mmCIF file of C-alpha atoms in Angstrom:
data_model
loop_
_atom_site.group_PDB
_atom_site.id
_atom_site.type_symbol
_atom_site.label_atom_id
_atom_site.label_comp_id
_atom_site.label_asym_id
_atom_site.label_seq_id
_atom_site.Cartn_x
_atom_site.Cartn_y
_atom_site.Cartn_z
ATOM 1 C CA MET A 711 117.859 -105.028 -12.820
ATOM 2 C CA THR A 712 118.830 -104.928 -16.457
ATOM 3 C CA PRO A 713 121.451 -102.282 -17.308
ATOM 4 C CA HIS A 714 120.526 -99.883 -20.082
ATOM 5 C CA SER A 715 122.940 -97.803 -22.130
ATOM 6 C CA PRO A 716 126.058 -96.644 -20.285
ATOM 7 C CA VAL A 717 126.120 -93.165 -18.763
ATOM 8 C CA THR A 718 129.215 -90.967 -18.803
ATOM 9 C CA LEU A 719 130.113 -89.611 -15.377
ATOM 10 C CA VAL A 720 132.185 -86.464 -15.068
ATOM 11 C CA ALA A 721 134.699 -86.808 -12.250
ATOM 12 C CA GLU A 722 137.233 -84.225 -11.185
ATOM 13 C CA PRO A 723 140.881 -85.264 -11.228
ATOM 14 C CA ALA A 724 141.581 -87.020 -7.960
ATOM 15 C CA HIS A 725 144.676 -87.994 -6.064
ATOM 16 C CA SER A 726 142.962 -89.789 -3.191
ATOM 17 C CA SER A 727 144.440 -92.759 -1.445
ATOM 18 C CA GLN A 728 143.554 -96.286 -2.428
ATOM 19 C CA THR A 729 140.119 -97.488 -1.383
ATOM 20 C CA PRO A 730 140.508 -99.151 2.034
ATOM 21 C CA ASP A 731 139.543 -102.722 2.801
ATOM 22 C CA ARG A 732 135.871 -103.285 3.559
ATOM 23 C CA MET A 733 136.052 -104.230 7.213
ATOM 24 C CA ALA A 734 132.410 -105.344 7.231
ATOM 25 C CA ASP A 735 133.430 -108.320 5.113
ATOM 26 C CA GLU A 736 135.529 -109.531 8.051
ATOM 27 C CA LEU A 737 133.523 -108.300 11.023
ATOM 28 C CA TYR A 738 129.867 -108.571 9.975
ATOM 29 C CA HIS A 739 128.324 -111.985 9.408
ATOM 30 C CA ASP A 740 124.983 -111.430 7.705
ATOM 31 C CA LEU A 741 122.606 -114.072 9.006
ATOM 32 C CA LEU A 742 119.548 -111.925 8.306
ATOM 33 C CA SER A 743 119.555 -111.070 4.595
ATOM 34 C CA PRO A 744 117.926 -113.506 2.141
ATOM 35 C CA ASN A 745 120.055 -114.674 -0.774
ATOM 36 C CA GLU A 746 118.424 -112.249 -3.223
ATOM 37 C CA VAL A 747 119.341 -109.345 -0.952
ATOM 38 C CA ARG A 748 122.943 -110.488 -0.564
ATOM 39 C CA ALA A 749 123.245 -110.786 -4.328
ATOM 40 C CA LEU A 750 121.792 -107.327 -4.782
ATOM 41 C CA ARG A 751 124.230 -105.878 -2.236
ATOM 42 C CA ARG A 752 127.116 -107.217 -4.296
ATOM 43 C CA ARG A 753 125.677 -105.715 -7.464
ATOM 44 C CA VAL A 754 124.976 -102.295 -5.984
ATOM 45 C CA ARG A 755 128.411 -102.250 -4.351
ATOM 46 C CA GLU A 756 130.052 -102.896 -7.709
ATOM 47 C CA PHE A 757 127.939 -100.161 -9.290
ATOM 48 C CA ALA A 758 128.680 -97.654 -6.526
ATOM 49 C CA THR A 759 132.406 -98.354 -6.723
ATOM 50 C CA ARG A 760 132.358 -97.892 -10.491
ATOM 51 C CA ALA A 761 129.884 -95.031 -10.887
ATOM 52 C CA VAL A 762 129.483 -93.153 -7.589
ATOM 53 C CA ALA A 763 133.002 -93.186 -6.123
ATOM 54 C CA PRO A 764 134.553 -91.235 -9.045
ATOM 55 C CA VAL A 765 132.092 -88.337 -8.665
ATOM 56 C CA ALA A 766 131.608 -88.378 -4.893
ATOM 57 C CA HIS A 767 134.237 -85.719 -4.121
ATOM 58 C CA ARG A 768 132.835 -83.400 -6.785
ATOM 59 C CA ILE A 769 129.302 -83.791 -5.455
ATOM 60 C CA ALA A 770 130.301 -83.403 -1.802
ATOM 61 C CA GLY A 771 132.184 -80.181 -2.458
ATOM 62 C CA GLY A 772 129.762 -78.603 -4.894
ATOM 63 C CA ASP A 773 127.626 -75.500 -4.607
ATOM 64 C CA GLU A 774 123.911 -76.271 -4.795
ATOM 65 C CA ARG A 775 123.118 -73.129 -6.777
ATOM 66 C CA LEU A 776 126.015 -73.353 -9.210
ATOM 67 C CA ASP A 777 126.574 -77.081 -9.675
ATOM 68 C CA GLY A 778 122.982 -78.164 -9.194
ATOM 69 C CA PHE A 779 121.415 -81.596 -9.312
ATOM 70 C CA PRO A 780 123.940 -84.389 -10.112
ATOM 71 C CA ARG A 781 122.098 -85.561 -13.183
ATOM 72 C CA ASP A 782 124.922 -87.878 -14.232
ATOM 73 C CA ALA A 783 124.649 -89.878 -10.996
ATOM 74 C CA PHE A 784 120.852 -90.024 -11.288
ATOM 75 C CA GLU A 785 121.011 -91.273 -14.869
ATOM 76 C CA ALA A 786 123.647 -93.842 -13.946
ATOM 77 C CA MET A 787 121.346 -95.241 -11.218
ATOM 78 C CA SER A 788 118.500 -95.317 -13.706
ATOM 79 C CA ALA A 789 120.578 -97.067 -16.357
ATOM 80 C CA GLU A 790 121.626 -99.680 -13.811
ATOM 81 C CA GLY A 791 117.990 -100.301 -12.919
ATOM 82 C CA LEU A 792 118.344 -99.276 -9.278
ATOM 83 C CA PHE A 793 114.999 -97.478 -9.257
ATOM 84 C CA ARG A 794 113.299 -100.779 -10.075
ATOM 85 C CA ILE A 795 114.420 -102.487 -6.861
ATOM 86 C CA PRO A 796 111.553 -101.424 -4.549
ATOM 87 C CA PHE A 797 108.663 -102.128 -6.909
ATOM 88 C CA ARG A 798 106.532 -104.833 -8.478
ATOM 89 C CA PRO A 799 106.686 -105.781 -12.177
ATOM 90 C CA ASP A 800 103.311 -104.161 -12.987
ATOM 91 C CA VAL A 801 104.975 -100.725 -12.741
ATOM 92 C CA GLY A 802 108.305 -101.813 -14.188
ATOM 93 C CA GLY A 803 109.879 -103.033 -10.970
ATOM 94 C CA VAL A 804 112.005 -106.101 -10.358
ATOM 95 C CA GLY A 805 109.449 -107.914 -8.220
ATOM 96 C CA LEU A 806 111.756 -109.045 -5.422
ATOM 97 C CA THR A 807 110.409 -111.073 -2.514
ATOM 98 C CA HIS A 808 112.105 -108.707 -0.054
ATOM 99 C CA PRO A 809 112.007 -105.313 -1.784
ATOM 100 C CA ALA A 810 112.286 -103.112 1.325
ATOM 101 C CA THR A 811 115.323 -104.988 2.597
ATOM 102 C CA ALA A 812 116.972 -104.843 -0.822
ATOM 103 C CA THR A 813 116.223 -101.125 -1.077
ATOM 104 C CA ALA A 814 117.710 -100.384 2.347
ATOM 105 C CA VAL A 815 120.837 -102.356 1.429
ATOM 106 C CA ALA A 816 121.113 -100.349 -1.800
ATOM 107 C CA VAL A 817 120.926 -97.128 0.214
ATOM 108 C CA GLU A 818 123.741 -98.300 2.499
ATOM 109 C CA GLU A 819 125.986 -99.137 -0.434
ATOM 110 C CA LEU A 820 125.330 -95.783 -2.147
ATOM 111 C CA ALA A 821 125.901 -93.837 1.087
ATOM 112 C CA TYR A 822 129.266 -95.531 1.547
ATOM 113 C CA TYR A 823 130.566 -93.210 -1.169
ATOM 114 C CA SER A 824 127.999 -90.388 -1.247
ATOM 115 C CA ASN A 825 125.196 -89.646 1.176
ATOM 116 C CA SER A 826 123.880 -87.104 -1.326
ATOM 117 C CA VAL A 827 123.348 -89.826 -3.936
ATOM 118 C CA ALA A 828 121.787 -92.088 -1.310
ATOM 119 C CA ALA A 829 119.402 -89.289 -0.289
ATOM 120 C CA ILE A 830 118.359 -88.643 -3.901
ATOM 121 C CA TYR A 831 117.609 -92.346 -4.237
ATOM 122 C CA ASP A 832 115.747 -92.426 -0.911
ATOM 123 C CA VAL A 833 113.442 -89.544 -1.809
ATOM 124 C CA HIS A 834 112.886 -90.644 -5.414
ATOM 125 C CA CYS A 835 112.102 -94.277 -4.585
ATOM 126 C CA ILE A 836 111.240 -94.684 -0.913
ATOM 127 C CA LEU A 837 109.332 -91.436 -0.319
ATOM 128 C CA ALA A 838 107.797 -90.329 -3.626
ATOM 129 C CA GLY A 839 107.715 -93.819 -5.133
ATOM 130 C CA THR A 840 106.290 -95.635 -2.124
ATOM 131 C CA ALA A 841 103.635 -92.959 -1.598
ATOM 132 C CA LEU A 842 102.541 -93.179 -5.241
ATOM 133 C CA ASP A 843 102.508 -96.971 -5.001
ATOM 134 C CA GLN A 844 99.519 -96.567 -2.666
ATOM 135 C CA GLY A 845 97.479 -94.900 -5.401
ATOM 136 C CA THR A 846 95.008 -96.209 -7.934
ATOM 137 C CA ASP A 847 96.086 -98.285 -10.912
ATOM 138 C CA GLU A 848 95.774 -95.214 -13.127
ATOM 139 C CA GLN A 849 97.823 -93.045 -10.751
ATOM 140 C CA ARG A 850 100.512 -95.694 -10.562
ATOM 141 C CA ARG A 851 100.573 -96.030 -14.359
ATOM 142 C CA CYS A 852 100.701 -92.280 -14.933
ATOM 143 C CA TRP A 853 103.134 -91.231 -12.200
ATOM 144 C CA LEU A 854 104.924 -94.211 -10.678
ATOM 145 C CA ARG A 855 105.960 -95.936 -13.898
ATOM 146 C CA PRO A 856 108.024 -92.934 -15.101
ATOM 147 C CA ILE A 857 109.705 -92.721 -11.691
ATOM 148 C CA VAL A 858 110.627 -96.397 -11.741
ATOM 149 C CA ALA A 859 111.977 -96.023 -15.278
ATOM 150 C CA GLY A 860 113.965 -92.931 -14.325
ATOM 151 C CA GLU A 861 112.110 -90.857 -16.907
ATOM 152 C CA MET A 862 110.795 -88.480 -14.221
ATOM 153 C CA VAL A 863 112.244 -87.351 -10.893
ATOM 154 C CA GLY A 864 109.986 -87.620 -7.856
ATOM 155 C CA ALA A 865 109.743 -85.416 -4.753
ATOM 156 C CA PHE A 866 107.853 -85.671 -1.480
ATOM 157 C CA ALA A 867 106.655 -82.598 0.414
ATOM 158 C CA THR A 868 105.540 -82.664 4.029
ATOM 159 C CA SER A 869 107.844 -80.124 5.743
ATOM 160 C CA GLU A 870 107.021 -76.425 5.879
ATOM 161 C CA PRO A 871 108.688 -73.300 7.299
ATOM 162 C CA GLY A 872 106.715 -73.874 10.512
ATOM 163 C CA ALA A 873 106.171 -77.645 10.481
ATOM 164 C CA SER A 874 108.484 -80.592 10.042
ATOM 165 C CA SER A 875 108.528 -83.356 12.648
ATOM 166 C CA ASP A 876 105.053 -82.272 13.806
ATOM 167 C CA LEU A 877 102.638 -83.281 11.035
ATOM 168 C CA SER A 878 99.415 -82.799 12.974
ATOM 169 C CA PRO A 879 96.587 -80.992 11.139
ATOM 170 C CA ASP A 880 97.020 -77.978 13.416
ATOM 171 C CA ALA A 881 100.699 -77.668 12.465
ATOM 172 C CA VAL A 882 100.367 -78.028 8.673
ATOM 173 C CA SER A 883 99.455 -74.710 7.040
ATOM 174 C CA THR A 884 99.378 -75.827 3.396
ATOM 175 C CA GLU A 885 95.680 -76.110 2.648
ATOM 176 C CA ALA A 886 93.491 -77.642 -0.042
ATOM 177 C CA VAL A 887 89.917 -76.380 -0.284
ATOM 178 C CA PRO A 888 87.128 -77.810 -2.447
ATOM 179 C CA ASP A 889 86.822 -76.102 -5.811
ATOM 180 C CA GLY A 890 84.034 -77.500 -7.954
ATOM 181 C CA ASP A 891 84.768 -81.190 -8.424
ATOM 182 C CA GLY A 892 88.438 -80.626 -7.558
ATOM 183 C CA TRP A 893 90.667 -78.725 -5.179
ATOM 184 C CA MET A 894 92.517 -75.432 -4.835
ATOM 185 C CA LEU A 895 95.916 -75.868 -3.165
ATOM 186 C CA ARG A 896 97.732 -73.074 -1.335
ATOM 187 C CA GLY A 897 100.843 -73.105 0.804
ATOM 188 C CA ARG A 898 104.599 -73.411 0.943
ATOM 189 C CA LYS A 899 106.738 -76.477 1.477
ATOM 190 C CA ARG A 900 110.366 -76.357 2.600
ATOM 191 C CA TRP A 901 113.468 -78.590 2.399
ATOM 192 C CA ILE A 902 111.987 -80.428 -0.580
ATOM 193 C CA THR A 903 114.623 -82.744 -2.026
ATOM 194 C CA ASN A 904 114.717 -83.107 -5.836
ATOM 195 C CA SER A 905 112.156 -80.310 -6.253
ATOM 196 C CA VAL A 906 114.334 -78.336 -8.679
ATOM 197 C CA VAL A 907 114.193 -81.165 -11.226
ATOM 198 C CA ALA A 908 111.078 -83.086 -10.171
ATOM 199 C CA GLY A 909 108.216 -83.776 -12.526
ATOM 200 C CA VAL A 910 105.833 -84.578 -9.679
ATOM 201 C CA VAL A 911 105.619 -83.758 -5.973
ATOM 202 C CA VAL A 912 103.526 -85.693 -3.466
ATOM 203 C CA VAL A 913 102.158 -82.953 -1.180
ATOM 204 C CA LEU A 914 100.630 -83.288 2.280
ATOM 205 C CA ALA A 915 97.944 -80.653 2.857
ATOM 206 C CA ARG A 916 95.256 -79.811 5.375
ATOM 207 C CA THR A 917 91.686 -80.508 4.244
ATOM 208 C CA GLY A 918 89.407 -79.203 6.960
ATOM 209 C CA ASP A 919 90.389 -80.852 10.228
ATOM 210 C CA SER A 920 92.348 -83.679 8.588
ATOM 211 C CA LEU A 921 95.232 -84.184 6.169
ATOM 212 C CA THR A 922 95.216 -85.427 2.571
ATOM 213 C CA THR A 923 98.017 -86.254 0.146
ATOM 214 C CA PHE A 924 97.877 -84.819 -3.376
ATOM 215 C CA ILE A 925 99.756 -85.626 -6.578
ATOM 216 C CA VAL A 926 101.001 -82.280 -7.885
ATOM 217 C CA PRO A 927 102.709 -81.973 -11.303
ATOM 218 C CA THR A 928 105.434 -79.364 -11.072
ATOM 219 C CA ASN A 929 104.357 -77.859 -14.394
ATOM 220 C CA ALA A 930 100.880 -77.087 -13.043
ATOM 221 C CA ALA A 931 99.879 -73.425 -12.980
ATOM 222 C CA GLY A 932 100.687 -71.896 -9.606
ATOM 223 C CA VAL A 933 103.619 -74.201 -8.765
ATOM 224 C CA THR A 934 106.930 -72.379 -8.348
ATOM 225 C CA ILE A 935 110.218 -73.851 -7.175
ATOM 226 C CA GLY A 936 112.385 -71.561 -5.065
ATOM 227 C CA THR A 937 116.123 -70.950 -5.021
ATOM 228 C CA PRO A 938 118.133 -73.988 -3.881
ATOM 229 C CA ASP A 939 119.323 -73.961 -0.280
ATOM 230 C CA ARG A 940 123.049 -73.854 0.489
ATOM 231 C CA LYS A 941 123.768 -76.475 3.144
ATOM 232 C CA LEU A 942 126.587 -77.663 5.394
ATOM 233 C CA GLY A 943 126.592 -81.098 3.812
ATOM 234 C CA ASN A 944 124.680 -83.311 1.365
ATOM 235 C CA ARG A 945 125.310 -80.655 -1.237
ATOM 236 C CA GLY A 946 124.266 -82.945 -4.068
ATOM 237 C CA GLN A 947 120.873 -83.432 -2.416
ATOM 238 C CA ILE A 948 119.333 -80.256 -3.777
ATOM 239 C CA THR A 949 116.540 -78.842 -1.611
ATOM 240 C CA ALA A 950 114.323 -75.830 -2.282
ATOM 241 C CA ASP A 951 110.969 -74.382 -1.289
ATOM 242 C CA VAL A 952 107.882 -75.343 -3.276
ATOM 243 C CA HIS A 953 105.377 -72.475 -3.579
ATOM 244 C CA LEU A 954 101.758 -73.474 -4.188
ATOM 245 C CA ASP A 955 99.732 -70.450 -5.233
ATOM 246 C CA ASP A 956 96.123 -71.406 -6.006
ATOM 247 C CA VAL A 957 97.071 -74.618 -7.768
ATOM 248 C CA ARG A 958 93.954 -76.103 -9.355
ATOM 249 C CA LEU A 959 93.836 -79.883 -9.025
ATOM 250 C CA GLY A 960 91.272 -82.342 -10.318
ATOM 251 C CA PRO A 961 89.696 -85.084 -8.201
ATOM 252 C CA GLU A 962 92.180 -87.587 -9.649
ATOM 253 C CA SER A 963 94.977 -85.767 -7.815
ATOM 254 C CA VAL A 964 93.925 -87.094 -4.420
ATOM 255 C CA LEU A 965 96.278 -89.896 -3.391
ATOM 256 C CA GLY A 966 94.377 -92.440 -1.327
ATOM 257 C CA ARG A 967 91.266 -91.054 0.321
ATOM 258 C CA VAL A 968 90.424 -87.557 1.491
ATOM 259 C CA GLY A 969 91.477 -87.362 5.130
ATOM 260 C CA GLY A 970 93.834 -90.324 4.831
ATOM 261 C CA GLY A 971 96.979 -88.343 4.146
ATOM 262 C CA LEU A 972 98.558 -88.611 7.563
ATOM 263 C CA ARG A 973 98.571 -92.396 7.468
ATOM 264 C CA ILE A 974 100.140 -92.409 3.994
ATOM 265 C CA ALA A 975 102.765 -89.899 5.148
ATOM 266 C CA LEU A 976 103.588 -91.806 8.329
ATOM 267 C CA GLN A 977 103.820 -95.165 6.545
ATOM 268 C CA THR A 978 106.073 -93.645 3.917
ATOM 269 C CA LEU A 979 108.273 -91.871 6.454
ATOM 270 C CA THR A 980 108.608 -95.041 8.523
ATOM 271 C CA TYR A 981 110.052 -96.773 5.468
ATOM 272 C CA GLY A 982 112.170 -93.686 4.853
ATOM 273 C CA ARG A 983 113.601 -93.838 8.359
ATOM 274 C CA ILE A 984 114.796 -97.367 7.707
ATOM 275 C CA GLY A 985 116.538 -96.036 4.614
ATOM 276 C CA ILE A 986 118.110 -93.159 6.538
ATOM 277 C CA GLY A 987 119.316 -95.626 9.182
ATOM 278 C CA ALA A 988 120.908 -97.665 6.390
ATOM 279 C CA ALA A 989 122.522 -94.527 4.965
ATOM 280 C CA GLY A 990 123.954 -93.800 8.402
ATOM 281 C CA VAL A 991 125.481 -97.270 8.478
ATOM 282 C CA GLY A 992 126.979 -96.692 5.024
ATOM 283 C CA MET A 993 128.650 -93.454 6.099
ATOM 284 C CA ALA A 994 129.746 -94.961 9.416
ATOM 285 C CA GLN A 995 131.297 -97.951 7.650
ATOM 286 C CA ALA A 996 133.154 -95.694 5.229
ATOM 287 C CA ALA A 997 134.564 -93.577 8.060
ATOM 288 C CA PHE A 998 135.456 -96.722 9.997
ATOM 289 C CA ASP A 999 137.263 -98.354 7.072
ATOM 290 C CA ARG A 1000 139.283 -95.253 6.230
ATOM 291 C CA THR A 1001 140.205 -94.726 9.857
ATOM 292 C CA VAL A 1002 141.352 -98.326 10.321
ATOM 293 C CA ALA A 1003 143.601 -98.079 7.265
ATOM 294 C CA HIS A 1004 145.041 -94.787 8.490
ATOM 295 C CA LEU A 1005 145.672 -96.041 12.033
ATOM 296 C CA LYS A 1006 147.610 -99.004 10.683
ATOM 297 C CA SER A 1007 149.753 -96.929 8.307
ATOM 298 C CA ARG A 1008 150.387 -93.810 10.379
ATOM 299 C CA HIS A 1009 153.320 -94.020 12.831
ATOM 300 C CA ALA A 1010 154.011 -91.818 15.836
ATOM 301 C CA PHE A 1011 155.904 -92.209 19.114
ATOM 302 C CA GLY A 1012 157.602 -95.409 18.122
ATOM 303 C CA GLY A 1013 154.720 -97.328 16.603
ATOM 304 C CA SER A 1014 151.588 -97.263 14.501
ATOM 305 C CA LEU A 1015 148.560 -95.421 15.806
ATOM 306 C CA ALA A 1016 146.836 -98.806 15.710
ATOM 307 C CA SER A 1017 149.231 -99.997 18.410
ATOM 308 C CA LYS A 1018 147.890 -97.395 20.839
ATOM 309 C CA GLN A 1019 145.323 -98.795 23.235
ATOM 310 C CA HIS A 1020 143.148 -95.684 22.989
ATOM 311 C CA TRP A 1021 142.434 -96.255 19.299
ATOM 312 C CA GLN A 1022 142.149 -100.012 19.762
ATOM 313 C CA PHE A 1023 139.346 -99.552 22.285
ATOM 314 C CA VAL A 1024 137.623 -96.785 20.293
ATOM 315 C CA MET A 1025 137.519 -98.864 17.134
ATOM 316 C CA ALA A 1026 136.495 -102.035 18.972
ATOM 317 C CA ASP A 1027 133.465 -100.212 20.358
ATOM 318 C CA TYR A 1028 132.612 -98.872 16.906
ATOM 319 C CA ALA A 1029 132.834 -102.359 15.387
ATOM 320 C CA ALA A 1030 130.238 -103.562 17.889
ATOM 321 C CA ASP A 1031 128.059 -100.509 17.195
ATOM 322 C CA LEU A 1032 128.201 -101.143 13.448
ATOM 323 C CA GLU A 1033 127.092 -104.735 13.975
ATOM 324 C CA ALA A 1034 124.086 -103.569 15.978
ATOM 325 C CA ALA A 1035 123.115 -100.690 13.664
ATOM 326 C CA ARG A 1036 123.250 -102.790 10.503
ATOM 327 C CA SER A 1037 121.260 -105.626 12.075
ATOM 328 C CA LEU A 1038 118.638 -103.141 13.297
ATOM 329 C CA TYR A 1039 117.899 -101.690 9.873
ATOM 330 C CA LEU A 1040 117.845 -105.132 8.275
ATOM 331 C CA LYS A 1041 115.438 -106.410 10.915
ATOM 332 C CA ALA A 1042 113.154 -103.387 10.484
ATOM 333 C CA ALA A 1043 113.164 -103.821 6.692
ATOM 334 C CA LEU A 1044 112.463 -107.543 6.951
ATOM 335 C CA ARG A 1045 109.455 -106.817 9.154
ATOM 336 C CA LEU A 1046 108.259 -104.294 6.564
ATOM 337 C CA ASP A 1047 108.604 -106.939 3.857
ATOM 338 C CA ALA A 1048 106.640 -109.345 6.049
ATOM 339 C CA GLY A 1049 103.648 -106.980 5.929
ATOM 340 C CA GLU A 1050 104.103 -104.881 9.071
ATOM 341 C CA ARG A 1051 103.439 -101.325 7.872
ATOM 342 C CA PHE A 1052 104.855 -99.755 11.044
ATOM 343 C CA PRO A 1053 107.748 -102.023 12.083
ATOM 344 C CA GLU A 1054 108.421 -100.475 15.466
ATOM 345 C CA PRO A 1055 110.438 -100.303 17.623
ATOM 346 C CA GLU A 1056 113.045 -101.435 15.085
ATOM 347 C CA ALA A 1057 112.482 -98.616 12.554
ATOM 348 C CA ALA A 1058 112.955 -95.897 15.171
ATOM 349 C CA MET A 1059 115.943 -97.746 16.638
ATOM 350 C CA ALA A 1060 117.516 -98.194 13.206
ATOM 351 C CA LYS A 1061 117.201 -94.518 12.338
ATOM 352 C CA LEU A 1062 118.410 -93.390 15.760
ATOM 353 C CA ARG A 1063 121.390 -95.703 16.026
ATOM 354 C CA GLY A 1064 122.505 -95.612 12.385
ATOM 355 C CA THR A 1065 122.598 -91.823 12.125
ATOM 356 C CA ASP A 1066 124.025 -91.246 15.592
ATOM 357 C CA LEU A 1067 126.778 -93.730 14.832
ATOM 358 C CA ALA A 1068 127.675 -92.041 11.539
ATOM 359 C CA ALA A 1069 128.121 -88.685 13.257
ATOM 360 C CA ARG A 1070 130.192 -90.157 16.089
ATOM 361 C CA ILE A 1071 132.525 -92.199 13.912
ATOM 362 C CA ALA A 1072 132.956 -89.323 11.456
ATOM 363 C CA ARG A 1073 133.966 -87.000 14.288
ATOM 364 C CA ASP A 1074 136.551 -89.439 15.592
ATOM 365 C CA ALA A 1075 137.751 -90.094 12.047
ATOM 366 C CA VAL A 1076 138.545 -86.401 11.631
ATOM 367 C CA GLN A 1077 140.449 -86.542 14.915
ATOM 368 C CA ALA A 1078 142.399 -89.640 13.898
ATOM 369 C CA PHE A 1079 143.455 -88.104 10.574
ATOM 370 C CA GLY A 1080 144.424 -84.814 12.201
ATOM 371 C CA GLY A 1081 144.979 -82.014 9.695
ATOM 372 C CA MET A 1082 144.161 -84.256 6.746
ATOM 373 C CA GLY A 1083 140.815 -84.981 8.357
ATOM 374 C CA PHE A 1084 139.930 -81.288 8.224
ATOM 375 C CA VAL A 1085 140.706 -80.498 4.575
ATOM 376 C CA ARG A 1086 138.641 -80.889 1.422
ATOM 377 C CA SER A 1087 141.804 -81.138 -0.671
ATOM 378 C CA LEU A 1088 145.483 -80.602 0.027
ATOM 379 C CA GLY A 1089 147.116 -77.572 -1.575
ATOM 380 C CA ALA A 1090 150.367 -79.414 -2.331
ATOM 381 C CA ASP A 1091 148.958 -82.027 -4.692
ATOM 382 C CA ASP A 1092 145.124 -81.871 -4.515
ATOM 383 C CA THR A 1093 144.900 -85.047 -2.441
ATOM 384 C CA GLU A 1094 141.265 -85.356 -1.381
ATOM 385 C CA GLY A 1095 140.440 -85.033 2.287
ATOM 386 C CA PRO A 1096 139.485 -88.584 3.300
ATOM 387 C CA VAL A 1097 136.686 -87.952 5.804
ATOM 388 C CA GLU A 1098 135.592 -84.297 5.946
ATOM 389 C CA ALA A 1099 132.675 -84.876 3.561
ATOM 390 C CA ILE A 1100 131.399 -87.730 5.718
ATOM 391 C CA TYR A 1101 131.686 -85.457 8.758
ATOM 392 C CA ARG A 1102 129.589 -82.749 7.065
ATOM 393 C CA ASP A 1103 127.086 -85.137 5.495
ATOM 394 C CA SER A 1104 126.507 -87.207 8.630
ATOM 395 C CA LYS A 1105 124.839 -84.467 10.665
ATOM 396 C CA ILE A 1106 121.697 -84.212 8.570
ATOM 397 C CA GLY A 1107 120.893 -87.866 9.231
ATOM 398 C CA GLU A 1108 120.154 -87.002 12.854
ATOM 399 C CA ILE A 1109 117.661 -84.346 11.713
ATOM 400 C CA TYR A 1110 115.643 -85.274 8.630
ATOM 401 C CA GLU A 1111 112.833 -87.805 8.183
ATOM 402 C CA GLY A 1112 112.017 -87.479 11.867
ATOM 403 C CA ALA A 1113 114.608 -85.894 14.155
ATOM 404 C CA ASN A 1114 116.310 -88.351 16.472
ATOM 405 C CA GLU A 1115 114.509 -86.791 19.418
ATOM 406 C CA ILE A 1116 111.267 -87.942 17.774
ATOM 407 C CA GLN A 1117 112.676 -91.469 17.460
ATOM 408 C CA ARG A 1118 113.418 -91.466 21.189
ATOM 409 C CA TRP A 1119 109.867 -90.333 21.831
ATOM 410 C CA VAL A 1120 108.513 -93.158 19.640
ATOM 411 C CA LEU A 1121 110.577 -95.621 21.659
ATOM 412 C CA ALA A 1122 109.481 -94.075 24.958
ATOM 413 C CA ARG A 1123 105.835 -94.572 23.940
ATOM 414 C CA GLN A 1124 106.605 -98.217 23.261
ATOM 415 C CA ILE A 1125 108.230 -98.536 26.675
ATOM 416 C CA PHE A 1126 105.838 -96.561 28.869
ATOM 417 C CA GLY A 1127 102.628 -96.342 26.801
ATOM 418 C CA ARG A 1128 100.734 -93.340 25.471
ATOM 419 C CA GLU A 1129 99.169 -92.560 28.833
ATOM 420 C CA HIS A 1130 102.584 -91.616 30.202
ATOM 421 C CA THR A 1131 104.159 -89.984 27.134
ATOM 422 C CA GLY A 1132 101.296 -88.101 25.454
#
């Protein structure tokens, strides 16, 4: 990861409290991560503290349609070489021995300050990048290399207005039909992260009674990007519909084989769920650290809030949950690096536990901070609300890249077998 030229980040004036101590350094003993991953965690943490923290409040409070894609954060990640972490040297990557584990760790460290930035990274690298990495040498040279270099933004499109967690051929309405030696693509994709700035979108479409993935340049005739969605949280993760109106694609646009799209999508989303689990841990750790600092400094009824047994027990339970959630995503990523394309049950567990934990800790963090937990910024002096952005951002983790109900179903199939769960 060789840094390129420095990127100027535009931060709003902030009067937030000092960054709290990283409690994971005391409470989590990492016996799982290889040395290269531990070293990368330190590097990404330093980068995130320097480049993401100053713009996190601006991104979290922005308006998707007015403020748009946080290009400064994207370019800073590119300049730092973060997009090279998941990939091999033949496409410009670093060539790590444990790339999936390193990538998941990078996501956690980014999400500690901004889940929006972590989500941009996840979609650009884990979803679009990993899908394209399964293509031919020419496809990887043409499309993956610019993504790794940060010269092009990638997007990944499976969800539709009527299909999201269910990616069966009957549920997917976007269709590609043979057209000479190529294909004609029609349909509409929804919730497509990075689409407003993407140069390429990997699209899952129905081809007869099966599914196929296609590489779709966003400047192709018939491709239109809709108006950005306004969301509760993750406001820097810009999503919008992708309209595909008779988009003519050549045979070289098929990613993998015709009819093999579902496997590519599921493999990619499994990796993505590990990343989302890691992002959940990052948000949960941030909420935990800020809450611990507040409980120790805030006094009421003759003592600190930390002296009250209620908060002692709440935070003790969360410390144990953080240990388990972090170890789960690391274990799932290590299995992926070992060659297991579907590292279950750990991937489903990691996504389920990491995102659930983020939402629970964020809710209790708001409660612990009281009024300050509920504000974006204080009218008296513009002090930033310490946890409200985490509270808003955490909810989407339980929904996207496979709703948590789907993760429970995956686990139930592992427990009881397909004959009992369908």
